Coordinates of C-alpha atoms and ligand atoms in Angstrom, one line a residue:
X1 CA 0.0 0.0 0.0
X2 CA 0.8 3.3 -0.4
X3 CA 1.0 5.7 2.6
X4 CA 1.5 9.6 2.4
X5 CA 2.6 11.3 5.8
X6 CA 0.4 14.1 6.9
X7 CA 2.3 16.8 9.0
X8 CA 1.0 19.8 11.4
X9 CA 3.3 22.0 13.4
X10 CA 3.1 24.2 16.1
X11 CA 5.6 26.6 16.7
X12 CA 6.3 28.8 19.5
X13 CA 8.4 31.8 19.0
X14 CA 10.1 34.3 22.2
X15 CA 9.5 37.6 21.1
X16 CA 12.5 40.1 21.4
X17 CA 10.4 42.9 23.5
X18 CA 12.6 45.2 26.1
X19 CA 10.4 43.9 28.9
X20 CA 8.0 40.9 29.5
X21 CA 4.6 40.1 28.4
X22 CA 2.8 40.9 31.6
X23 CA 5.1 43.3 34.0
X24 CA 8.2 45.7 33.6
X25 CA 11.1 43.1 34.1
X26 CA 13.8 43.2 31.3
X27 CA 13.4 40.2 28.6
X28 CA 17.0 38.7 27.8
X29 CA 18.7 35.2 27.5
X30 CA 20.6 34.0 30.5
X31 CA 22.0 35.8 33.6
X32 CA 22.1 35.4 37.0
X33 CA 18.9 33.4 37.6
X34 CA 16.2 34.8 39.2
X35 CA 17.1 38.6 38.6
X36 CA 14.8 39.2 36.4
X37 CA 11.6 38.6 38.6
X38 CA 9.4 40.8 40.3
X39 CA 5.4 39.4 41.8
X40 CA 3.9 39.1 38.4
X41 CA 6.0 36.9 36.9
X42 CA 6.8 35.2 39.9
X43 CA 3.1 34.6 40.3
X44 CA 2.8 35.8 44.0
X45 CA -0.9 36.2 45.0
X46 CA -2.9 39.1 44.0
X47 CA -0.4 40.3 41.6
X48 CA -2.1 41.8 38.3
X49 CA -0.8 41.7 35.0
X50 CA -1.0 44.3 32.1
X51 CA -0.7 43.7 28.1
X52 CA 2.7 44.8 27.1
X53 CA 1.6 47.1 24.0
X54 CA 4.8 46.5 21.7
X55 CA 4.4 42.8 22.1
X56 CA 0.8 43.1 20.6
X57 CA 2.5 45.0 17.8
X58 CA 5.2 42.4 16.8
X59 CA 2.2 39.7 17.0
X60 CA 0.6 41.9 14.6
X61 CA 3.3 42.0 12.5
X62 CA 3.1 38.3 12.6
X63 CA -0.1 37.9 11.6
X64 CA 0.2 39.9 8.7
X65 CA 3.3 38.5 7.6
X66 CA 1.7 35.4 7.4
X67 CA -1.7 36.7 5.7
X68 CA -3.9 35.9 8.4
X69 CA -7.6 37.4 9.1
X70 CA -7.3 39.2 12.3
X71 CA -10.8 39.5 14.0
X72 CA -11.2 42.7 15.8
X73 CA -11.7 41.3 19.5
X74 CA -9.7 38.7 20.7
X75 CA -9.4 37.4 24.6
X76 CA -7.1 35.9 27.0
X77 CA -8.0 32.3 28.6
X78 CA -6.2 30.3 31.7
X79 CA -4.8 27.8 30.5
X80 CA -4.5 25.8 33.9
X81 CA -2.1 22.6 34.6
X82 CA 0.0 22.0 37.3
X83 CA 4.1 22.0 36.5
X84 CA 6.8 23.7 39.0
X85 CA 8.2 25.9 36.0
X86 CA 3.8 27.5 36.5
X87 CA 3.1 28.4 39.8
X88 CA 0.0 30.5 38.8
X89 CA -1.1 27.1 38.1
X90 CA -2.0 28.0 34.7
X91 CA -0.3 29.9 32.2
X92 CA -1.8 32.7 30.3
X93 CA -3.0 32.0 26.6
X94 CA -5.4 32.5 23.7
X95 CA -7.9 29.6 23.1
X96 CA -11.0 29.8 20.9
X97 CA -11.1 33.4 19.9
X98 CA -7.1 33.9 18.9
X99 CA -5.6 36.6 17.5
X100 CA -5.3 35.9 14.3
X101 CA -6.6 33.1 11.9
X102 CA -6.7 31.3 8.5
X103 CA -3.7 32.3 6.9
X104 CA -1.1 30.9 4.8
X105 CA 2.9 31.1 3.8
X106 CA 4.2 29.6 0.4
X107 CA 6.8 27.6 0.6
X108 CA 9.3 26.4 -2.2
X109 CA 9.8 22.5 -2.6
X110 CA 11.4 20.4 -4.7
X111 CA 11.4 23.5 -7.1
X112 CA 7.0 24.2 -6.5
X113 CA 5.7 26.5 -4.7
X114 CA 2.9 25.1 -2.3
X115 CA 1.0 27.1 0.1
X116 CA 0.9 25.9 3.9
X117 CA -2.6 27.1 5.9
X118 CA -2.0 28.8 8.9
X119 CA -4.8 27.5 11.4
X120 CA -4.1 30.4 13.9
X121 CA -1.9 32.8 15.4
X122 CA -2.2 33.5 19.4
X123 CA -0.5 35.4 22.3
X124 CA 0.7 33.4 25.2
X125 CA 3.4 33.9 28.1
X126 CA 6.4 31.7 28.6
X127 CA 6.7 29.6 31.4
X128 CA 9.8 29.5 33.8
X129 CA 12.6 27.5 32.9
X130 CA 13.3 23.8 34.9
X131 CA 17.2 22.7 34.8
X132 CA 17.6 19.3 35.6
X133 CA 20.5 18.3 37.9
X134 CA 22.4 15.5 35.8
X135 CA 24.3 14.5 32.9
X136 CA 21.5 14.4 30.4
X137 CA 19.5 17.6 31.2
X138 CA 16.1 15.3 30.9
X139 CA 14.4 14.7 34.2
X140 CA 14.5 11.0 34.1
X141 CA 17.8 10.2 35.9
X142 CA 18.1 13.7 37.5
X143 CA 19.0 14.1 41.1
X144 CA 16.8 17.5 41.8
X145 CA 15.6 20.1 39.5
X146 CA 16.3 24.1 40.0
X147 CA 14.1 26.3 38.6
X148 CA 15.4 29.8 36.8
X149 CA 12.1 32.6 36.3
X150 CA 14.2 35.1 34.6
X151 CA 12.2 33.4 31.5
X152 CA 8.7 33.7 33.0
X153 CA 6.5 35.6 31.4
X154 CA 8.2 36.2 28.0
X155 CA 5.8 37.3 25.2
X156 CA 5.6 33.9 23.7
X157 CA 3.2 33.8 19.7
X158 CA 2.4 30.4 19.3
X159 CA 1.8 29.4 15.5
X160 CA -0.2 26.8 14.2
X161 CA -0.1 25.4 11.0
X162 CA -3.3 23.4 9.4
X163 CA -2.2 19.7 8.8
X164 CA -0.6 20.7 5.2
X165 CA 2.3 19.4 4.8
X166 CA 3.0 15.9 3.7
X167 CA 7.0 15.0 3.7
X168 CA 9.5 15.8 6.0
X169 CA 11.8 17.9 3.9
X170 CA 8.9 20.1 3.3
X171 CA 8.6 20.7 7.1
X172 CA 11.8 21.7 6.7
X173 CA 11.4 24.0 4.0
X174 CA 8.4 25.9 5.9
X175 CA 10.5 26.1 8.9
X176 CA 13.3 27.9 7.2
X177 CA 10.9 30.3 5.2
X178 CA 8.8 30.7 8.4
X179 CA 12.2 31.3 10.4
X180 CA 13.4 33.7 7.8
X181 CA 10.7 35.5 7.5
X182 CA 10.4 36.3 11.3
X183 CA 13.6 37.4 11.1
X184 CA 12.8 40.0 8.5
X185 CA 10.1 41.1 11.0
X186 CA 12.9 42.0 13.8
X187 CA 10.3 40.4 16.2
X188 CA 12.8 37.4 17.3
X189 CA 16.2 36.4 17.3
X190 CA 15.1 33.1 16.3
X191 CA 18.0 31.8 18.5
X192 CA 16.9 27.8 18.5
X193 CA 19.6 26.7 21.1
X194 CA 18.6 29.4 22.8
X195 CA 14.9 28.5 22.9
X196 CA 14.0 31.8 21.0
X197 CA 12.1 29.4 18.5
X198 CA 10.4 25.8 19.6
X199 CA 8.5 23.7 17.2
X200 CA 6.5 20.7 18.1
X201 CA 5.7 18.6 14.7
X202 CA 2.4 16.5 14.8
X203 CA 2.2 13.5 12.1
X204 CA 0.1 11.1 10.8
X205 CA -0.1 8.9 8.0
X206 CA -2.9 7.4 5.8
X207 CA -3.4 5.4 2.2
X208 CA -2.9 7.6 -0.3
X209 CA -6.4 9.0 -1.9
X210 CA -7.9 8.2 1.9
X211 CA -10.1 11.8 2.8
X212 CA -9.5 11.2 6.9
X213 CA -6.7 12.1 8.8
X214 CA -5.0 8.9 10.4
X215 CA -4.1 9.4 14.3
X216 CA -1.4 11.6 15.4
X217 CA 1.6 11.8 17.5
X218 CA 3.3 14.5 18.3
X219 CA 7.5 15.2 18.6
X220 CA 8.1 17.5 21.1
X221 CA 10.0 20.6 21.8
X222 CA 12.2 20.1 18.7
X223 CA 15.3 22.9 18.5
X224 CA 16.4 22.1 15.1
X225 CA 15.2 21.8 12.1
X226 CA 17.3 18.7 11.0
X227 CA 16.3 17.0 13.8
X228 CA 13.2 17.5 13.2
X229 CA 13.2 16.5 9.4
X230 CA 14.9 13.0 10.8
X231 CA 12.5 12.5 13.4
X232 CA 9.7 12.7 11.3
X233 CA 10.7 10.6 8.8
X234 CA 11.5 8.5 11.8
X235 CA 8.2 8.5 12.9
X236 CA 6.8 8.1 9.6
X237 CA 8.2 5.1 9.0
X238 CA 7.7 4.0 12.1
X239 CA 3.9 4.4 11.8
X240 CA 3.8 2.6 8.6
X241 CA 5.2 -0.4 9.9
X242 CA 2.8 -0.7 12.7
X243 CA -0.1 -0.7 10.2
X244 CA 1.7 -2.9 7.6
X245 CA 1.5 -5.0 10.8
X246 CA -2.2 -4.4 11.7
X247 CA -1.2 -2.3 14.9
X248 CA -3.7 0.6 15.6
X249 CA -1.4 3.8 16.4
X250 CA -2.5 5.6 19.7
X251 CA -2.5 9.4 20.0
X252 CA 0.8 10.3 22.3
X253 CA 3.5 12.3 22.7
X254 CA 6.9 10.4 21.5
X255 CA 10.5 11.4 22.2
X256 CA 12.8 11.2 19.4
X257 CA 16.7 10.7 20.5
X258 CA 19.2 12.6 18.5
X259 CA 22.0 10.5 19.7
X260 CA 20.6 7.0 18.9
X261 CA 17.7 8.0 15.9
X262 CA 15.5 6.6 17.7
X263 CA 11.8 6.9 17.9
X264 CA 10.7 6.2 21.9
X265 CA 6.9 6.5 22.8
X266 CA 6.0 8.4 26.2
X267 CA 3.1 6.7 27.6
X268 CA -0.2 8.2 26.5
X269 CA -1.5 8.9 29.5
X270 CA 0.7 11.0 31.0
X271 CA -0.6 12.8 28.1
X272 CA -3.7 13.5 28.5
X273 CA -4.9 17.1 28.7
X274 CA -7.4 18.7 30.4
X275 CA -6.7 22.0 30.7
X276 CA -9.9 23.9 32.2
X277 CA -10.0 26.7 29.7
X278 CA -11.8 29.7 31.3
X279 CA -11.3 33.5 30.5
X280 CA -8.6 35.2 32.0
X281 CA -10.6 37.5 34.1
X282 CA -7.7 39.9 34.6
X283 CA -7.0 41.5 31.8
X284 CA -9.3 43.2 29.2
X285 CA -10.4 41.7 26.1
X286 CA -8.1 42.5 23.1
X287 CA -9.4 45.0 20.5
X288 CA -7.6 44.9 17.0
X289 CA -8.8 48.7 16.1
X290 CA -8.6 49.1 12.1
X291 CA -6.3 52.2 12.9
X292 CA -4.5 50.0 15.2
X293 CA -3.6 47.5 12.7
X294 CA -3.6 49.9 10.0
X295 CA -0.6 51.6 12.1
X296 CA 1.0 48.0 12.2
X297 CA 0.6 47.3 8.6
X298 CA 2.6 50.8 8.0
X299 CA 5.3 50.0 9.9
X300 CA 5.9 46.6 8.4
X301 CA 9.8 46.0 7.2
X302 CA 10.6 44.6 3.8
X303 CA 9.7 40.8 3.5
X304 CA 12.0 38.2 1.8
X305 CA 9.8 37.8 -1.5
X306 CA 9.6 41.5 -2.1
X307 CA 13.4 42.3 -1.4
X308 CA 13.7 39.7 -3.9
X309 CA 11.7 41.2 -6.4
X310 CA 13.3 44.3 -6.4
X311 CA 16.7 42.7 -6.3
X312 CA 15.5 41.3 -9.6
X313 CA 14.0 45.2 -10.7
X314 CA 16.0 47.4 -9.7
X315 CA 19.7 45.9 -9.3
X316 CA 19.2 43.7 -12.4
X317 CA 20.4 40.0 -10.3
X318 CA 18.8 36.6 -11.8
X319 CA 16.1 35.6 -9.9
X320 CA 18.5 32.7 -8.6
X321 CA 20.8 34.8 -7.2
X322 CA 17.9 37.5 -5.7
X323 CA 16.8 33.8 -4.0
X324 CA 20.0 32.9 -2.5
X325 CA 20.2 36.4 -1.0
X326 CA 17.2 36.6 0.6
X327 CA 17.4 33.6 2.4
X328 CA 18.8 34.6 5.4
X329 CA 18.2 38.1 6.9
X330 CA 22.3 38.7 7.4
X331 CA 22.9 38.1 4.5
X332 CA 20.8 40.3 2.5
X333 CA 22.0 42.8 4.8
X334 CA 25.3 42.0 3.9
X335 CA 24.5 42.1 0.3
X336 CA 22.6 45.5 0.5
X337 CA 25.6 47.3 2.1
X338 CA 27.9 46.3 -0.1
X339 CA 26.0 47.0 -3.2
X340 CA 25.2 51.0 -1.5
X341 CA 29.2 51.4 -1.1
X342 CA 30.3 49.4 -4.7
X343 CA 27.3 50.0 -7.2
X344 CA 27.8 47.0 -9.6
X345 CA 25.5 44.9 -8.0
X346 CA 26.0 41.2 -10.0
X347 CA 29.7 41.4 -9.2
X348 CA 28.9 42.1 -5.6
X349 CA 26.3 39.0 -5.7
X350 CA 28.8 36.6 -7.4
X351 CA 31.7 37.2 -4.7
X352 CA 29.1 36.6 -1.5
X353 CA 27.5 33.7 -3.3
X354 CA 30.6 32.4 -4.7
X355 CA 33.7 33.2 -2.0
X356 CA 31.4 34.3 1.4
X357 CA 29.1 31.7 1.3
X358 CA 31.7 29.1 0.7
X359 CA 33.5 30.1 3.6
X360 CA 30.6 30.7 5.9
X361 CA 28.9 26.8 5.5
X362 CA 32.6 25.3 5.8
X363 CA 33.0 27.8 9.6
X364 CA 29.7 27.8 10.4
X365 CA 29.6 31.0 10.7
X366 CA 26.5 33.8 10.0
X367 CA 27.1 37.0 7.4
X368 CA 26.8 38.9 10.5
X369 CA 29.3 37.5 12.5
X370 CA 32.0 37.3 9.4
X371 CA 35.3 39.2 10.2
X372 CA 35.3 40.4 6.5
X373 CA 32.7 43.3 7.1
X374 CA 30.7 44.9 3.6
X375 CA 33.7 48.0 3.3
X376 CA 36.0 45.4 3.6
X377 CA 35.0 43.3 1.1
X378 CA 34.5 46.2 -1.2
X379 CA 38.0 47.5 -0.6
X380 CA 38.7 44.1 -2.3
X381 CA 36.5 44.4 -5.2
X382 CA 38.2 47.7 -5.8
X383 CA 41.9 46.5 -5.8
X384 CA 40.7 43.4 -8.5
X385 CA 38.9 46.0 -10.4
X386 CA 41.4 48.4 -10.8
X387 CA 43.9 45.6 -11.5
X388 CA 46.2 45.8 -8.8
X389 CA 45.7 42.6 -7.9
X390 CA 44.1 39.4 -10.6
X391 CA 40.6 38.3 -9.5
X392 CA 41.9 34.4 -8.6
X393 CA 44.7 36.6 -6.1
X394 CA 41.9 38.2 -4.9
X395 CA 39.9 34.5 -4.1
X396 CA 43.0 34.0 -2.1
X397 CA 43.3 37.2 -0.3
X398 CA 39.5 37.1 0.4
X399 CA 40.0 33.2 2.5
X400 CA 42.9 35.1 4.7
X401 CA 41.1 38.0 5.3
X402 CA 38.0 35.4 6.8
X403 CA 40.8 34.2 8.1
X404 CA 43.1 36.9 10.1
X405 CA 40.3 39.6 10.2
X406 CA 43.0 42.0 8.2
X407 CA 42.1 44.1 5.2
X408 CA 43.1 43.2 1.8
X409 CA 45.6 46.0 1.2
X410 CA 47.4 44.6 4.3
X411 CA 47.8 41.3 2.9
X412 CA 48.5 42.3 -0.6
X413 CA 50.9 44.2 0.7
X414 CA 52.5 41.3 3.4
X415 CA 52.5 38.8 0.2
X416 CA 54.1 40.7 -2.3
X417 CA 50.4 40.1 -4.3
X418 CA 50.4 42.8 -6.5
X419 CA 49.7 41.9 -10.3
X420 CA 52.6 42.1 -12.2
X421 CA 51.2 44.1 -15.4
X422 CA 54.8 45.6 -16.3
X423 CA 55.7 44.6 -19.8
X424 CA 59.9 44.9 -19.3
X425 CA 59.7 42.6 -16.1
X426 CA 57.2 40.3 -18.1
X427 CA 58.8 40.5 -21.4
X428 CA 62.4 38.8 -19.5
X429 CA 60.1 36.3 -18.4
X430 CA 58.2 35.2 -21.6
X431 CA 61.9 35.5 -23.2
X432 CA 63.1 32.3 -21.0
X433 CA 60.5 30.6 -21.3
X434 CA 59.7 30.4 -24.6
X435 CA 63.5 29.7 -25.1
X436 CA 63.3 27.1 -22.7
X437 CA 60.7 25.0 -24.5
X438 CA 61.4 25.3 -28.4
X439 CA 58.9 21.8 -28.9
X440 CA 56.2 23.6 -27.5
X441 CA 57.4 26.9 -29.9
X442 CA 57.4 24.6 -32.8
X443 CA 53.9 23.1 -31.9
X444 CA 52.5 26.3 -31.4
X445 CA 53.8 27.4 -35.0
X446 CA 52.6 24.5 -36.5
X447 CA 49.2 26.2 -35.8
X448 CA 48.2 24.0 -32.5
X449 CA 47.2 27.2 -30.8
X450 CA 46.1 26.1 -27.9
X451 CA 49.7 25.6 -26.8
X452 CA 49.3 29.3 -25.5
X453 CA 48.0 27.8 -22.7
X454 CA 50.6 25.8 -21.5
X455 CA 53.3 29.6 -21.7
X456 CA 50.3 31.4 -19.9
X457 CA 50.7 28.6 -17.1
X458 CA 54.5 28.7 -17.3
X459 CA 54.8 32.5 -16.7
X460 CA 52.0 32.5 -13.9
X461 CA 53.8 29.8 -12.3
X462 CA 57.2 32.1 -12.1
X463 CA 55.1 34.5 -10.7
X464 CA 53.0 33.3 -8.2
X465 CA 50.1 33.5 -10.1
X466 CA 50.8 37.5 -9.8
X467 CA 51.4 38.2 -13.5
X468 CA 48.2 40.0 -15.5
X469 CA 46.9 37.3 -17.4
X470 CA 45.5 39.4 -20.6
X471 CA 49.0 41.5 -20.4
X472 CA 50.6 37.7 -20.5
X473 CA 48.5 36.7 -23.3
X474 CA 49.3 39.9 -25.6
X475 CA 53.1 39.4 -25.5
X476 CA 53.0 35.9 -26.0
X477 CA 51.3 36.5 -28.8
X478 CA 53.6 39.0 -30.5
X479 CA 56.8 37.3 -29.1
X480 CA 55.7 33.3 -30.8
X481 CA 54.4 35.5 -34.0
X482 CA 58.2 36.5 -34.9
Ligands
ADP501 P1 -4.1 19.1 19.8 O1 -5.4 19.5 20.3 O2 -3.7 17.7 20.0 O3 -3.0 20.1 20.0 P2 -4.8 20.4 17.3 O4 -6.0 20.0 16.5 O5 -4.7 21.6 18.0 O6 -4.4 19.1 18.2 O7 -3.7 20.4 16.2 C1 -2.3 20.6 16.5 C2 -1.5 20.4 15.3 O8 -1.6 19.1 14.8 C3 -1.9 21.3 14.1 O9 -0.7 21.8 13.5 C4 -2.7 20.4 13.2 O10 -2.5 20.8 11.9 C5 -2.0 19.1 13.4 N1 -2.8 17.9 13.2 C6 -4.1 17.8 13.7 N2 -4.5 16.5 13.4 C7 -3.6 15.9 12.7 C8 -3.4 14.6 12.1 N3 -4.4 13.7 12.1 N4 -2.3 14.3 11.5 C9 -1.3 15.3 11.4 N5 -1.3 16.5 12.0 C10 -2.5 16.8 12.6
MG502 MG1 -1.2 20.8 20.6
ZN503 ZN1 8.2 40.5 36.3

């Protein structure tokens, strides 16, 4: 039989407001725990919390972003269950009249376009955060557990996608786009190790042609997006085989271990919910004013697609390249500087998609946190296009500025790089060598032209690749037609 995997996720993004969702303390990863507390977030009795205005804004931004309809009154629930890292005993969310619903995001795969239904968009608060006492970090094995509240009460948007997407690589794919797309937002730092961005992935899978959804499981708390394209397919799999095998799957959560690959069920009922819904009865119910949201939707920063688009308009890049760029926020940052101090934008675009992005995947590092900075980079493009130095020099010059963080004069300059384009010291050159290989003179006569090649490679080699190749060429020429 034929099975085709049927995939939902939730995702649950930080928000990067100065303070928290609820009271005045500072938001910010890490610290000495426990500084960043005061009664409202440390959910002392009586305390009373108030809608941080900014964080309503970013969730705005959100739920434009990704097309959604946003209804004009929204309201907070309790969401109530009992967990040491809660001791409200119940955590402040949205439940059936969110913030924002039925949108959408398009996503690229396998070279189509598909668009993934958002199901809804809501405001929640972050819970405090547990550290578990042991070599693992799970609680199972753990000797006690501490608990750190400088995280309690973060604006948290939770996002929820309708049950669209059928393979794991496309999960993938919506991740990234989603994750990039934030970014463009400057609502998050979309930090995953950092727990700035959290995505549980629900899946299912049923014959092909079938209309009903099978049953679902659910991976938990995933913090990267590989992880979470192997787990699924994990999980897939795993699914299939129980009903090639007439099993019935059971609705639970199930634990997927990077270290081993393996799939690991949590029993179901630890799993089961009931959360006791009821409207938050301290705080006033939301009211997405038109001028409100038409304030947000005026304030909204360029999005990937349409920095693209204009890449394509106005600088004149193939659509590939205006792809590539946009991809990742830093880098079309990086782009867009260098292009306002250089001007010819393809030749900017072929050195970052050529050299930087080569040297970025093999360190790992982001455009942002390059030691080769836009000016410098430019200085570069400025020394090959005046022809002090050849372009392959400058491929070399660009890996040791990534390197030793020091401009390309000063390296040009500590090598001895400068392209030789002086015909008397060239001339001496070409002289030897052609004298030195009178076959190769004779061949070359004979009308095998492409000989020209191998005197071209001769002279670069006695220069250290520093001689100007079209220079080179020219006397050759003249010097093997006497
Ligand atoms: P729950 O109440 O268990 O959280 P929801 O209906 O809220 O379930 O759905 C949560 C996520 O799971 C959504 O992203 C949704 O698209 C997805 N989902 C729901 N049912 C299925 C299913 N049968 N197979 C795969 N994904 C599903
Ligand atoms: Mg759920
Ligand atoms: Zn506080």
């Amino acid at each position: 039989m034929d099975y085709e995997p049927v995939i939902g996720l939730e995702i649950h993004v930080e928000l990067s407001t100065r303070s928290k969702m609820f009271c005045g303390c500072r938001v910010e990863f890490g610290g000495e725990p426990n500084t960043r507390t005061c009664p409202v977030c440390l959910a002392h009795p009586g305390a009373l919390p108030v809608m941080n205005r900014q964080a309503i804004r970013y969730l705005g931004r959100i739920a434009l972003a990704l097309d959604c309809r946003i209804p004009e009154r929204s309201i907070f629930h309790r969401k109530n269950y009992f967990y040491p890292d809660l001791p409200k005993g119940y955590q402040i969310s949205q439940y059936d009249q969110p913030f924002a619903v039925e949108g959408g995001l398009s996503v690229n795969v396998d070279g189509e376009t598909a668009t993934v239904g958002i199901e809804r968009v809501h405001m929640e608060e972050d819970t405090a955060k547990n550290i578990h006492a042991g070599v693992s970090g799970r609680i199972a094995g753990s000797l006690y557990s501490l608990i750190d509240f400088n995280r309690s009460g973060t604006p948290l948007v939770e996002i929820v996608t309708k049950p669209h997407i059928h393979s794991p690589q496309a999960a993938r794919s919506f991740l990234n786009r989603l994750k990039n797309t934030l970014q463009f937002l400057d609502v998050s730092d979309c930090n995953m190790e950092e727990g700035s961005l959290r995505c549980d992935a629900n899946v299912s899978v049923r014959t092909v042609g079938d209309q009903e959804l099978g049953v679902k499981t659910e991976l938990k708390n995933m913090n990267s997006f590989r992880y979470i394209e192997k787990g699924l397919s994990q999980e897939i799999e795993r699914q299939i085989n129980m009903l090639e095998n007439g099993e019935r799957i059971v609705q639970q959560t199930v634990h997927f271990d990077v270290v081993t690959g393996e799939i690991s069920p949590l029993r179901s009922k630890e799993e089961a919910h009931d959360y006791r819904y009821f409207p938050e009865p301290d705080l006033v119910p939301l009211v997405a004013a038109a001028d409100f949201i038409a304030e947000i939707r005026g304030e909204m920063p360029e999005l990937p697609a349409d920095r693209a688009r204009r890449y394509v308009s106005e600088h004149g890049l193939p659509e590939y390249d205006a792809r590539v760029l946009t991809s990742d926020r830093e880098l079309s940052d990086y782009y867009e500087e260098s292009v306002s101090l250089y001007g010819d934008a393809k030749t900017v675009s072929n050195w970052i998609m050529g050299e930087l992005l080569a040297y970025l995947n093999n360190a790992g590092v982001t455009a942002g946190e390059c030691r080769v900075t836009p000016t410098a980079l430019v200085e570069l493009l400025g020394m090959v296009k005046s022809g002090d130095i050849s372009a392959n020099i400058g491929k070399e010059v660009f890996t040791g500025m990534c390197e030793t963080g020091e401009s390309a004069t000063a390296i040009v300059q500590r090598k001895g790089l400068t392209q030789i384009s002086d015909t008397d010291e060239l001339e001496s050159l070409i002289k030897q060598v052609i004298e030195e290989n009178p076959s190769q003179v004779e061949q070359y006569r004979a009308g095998k032209e492409k000989v020209i090649g191998f005197f071209v490679g001769q002279v670069m080699k006695r220069t250290g690749g520093r001689a100007n190749p079209q220079v080179v060429n020219r006397l050759l020429k003249e010097r093997l037609a006497e």
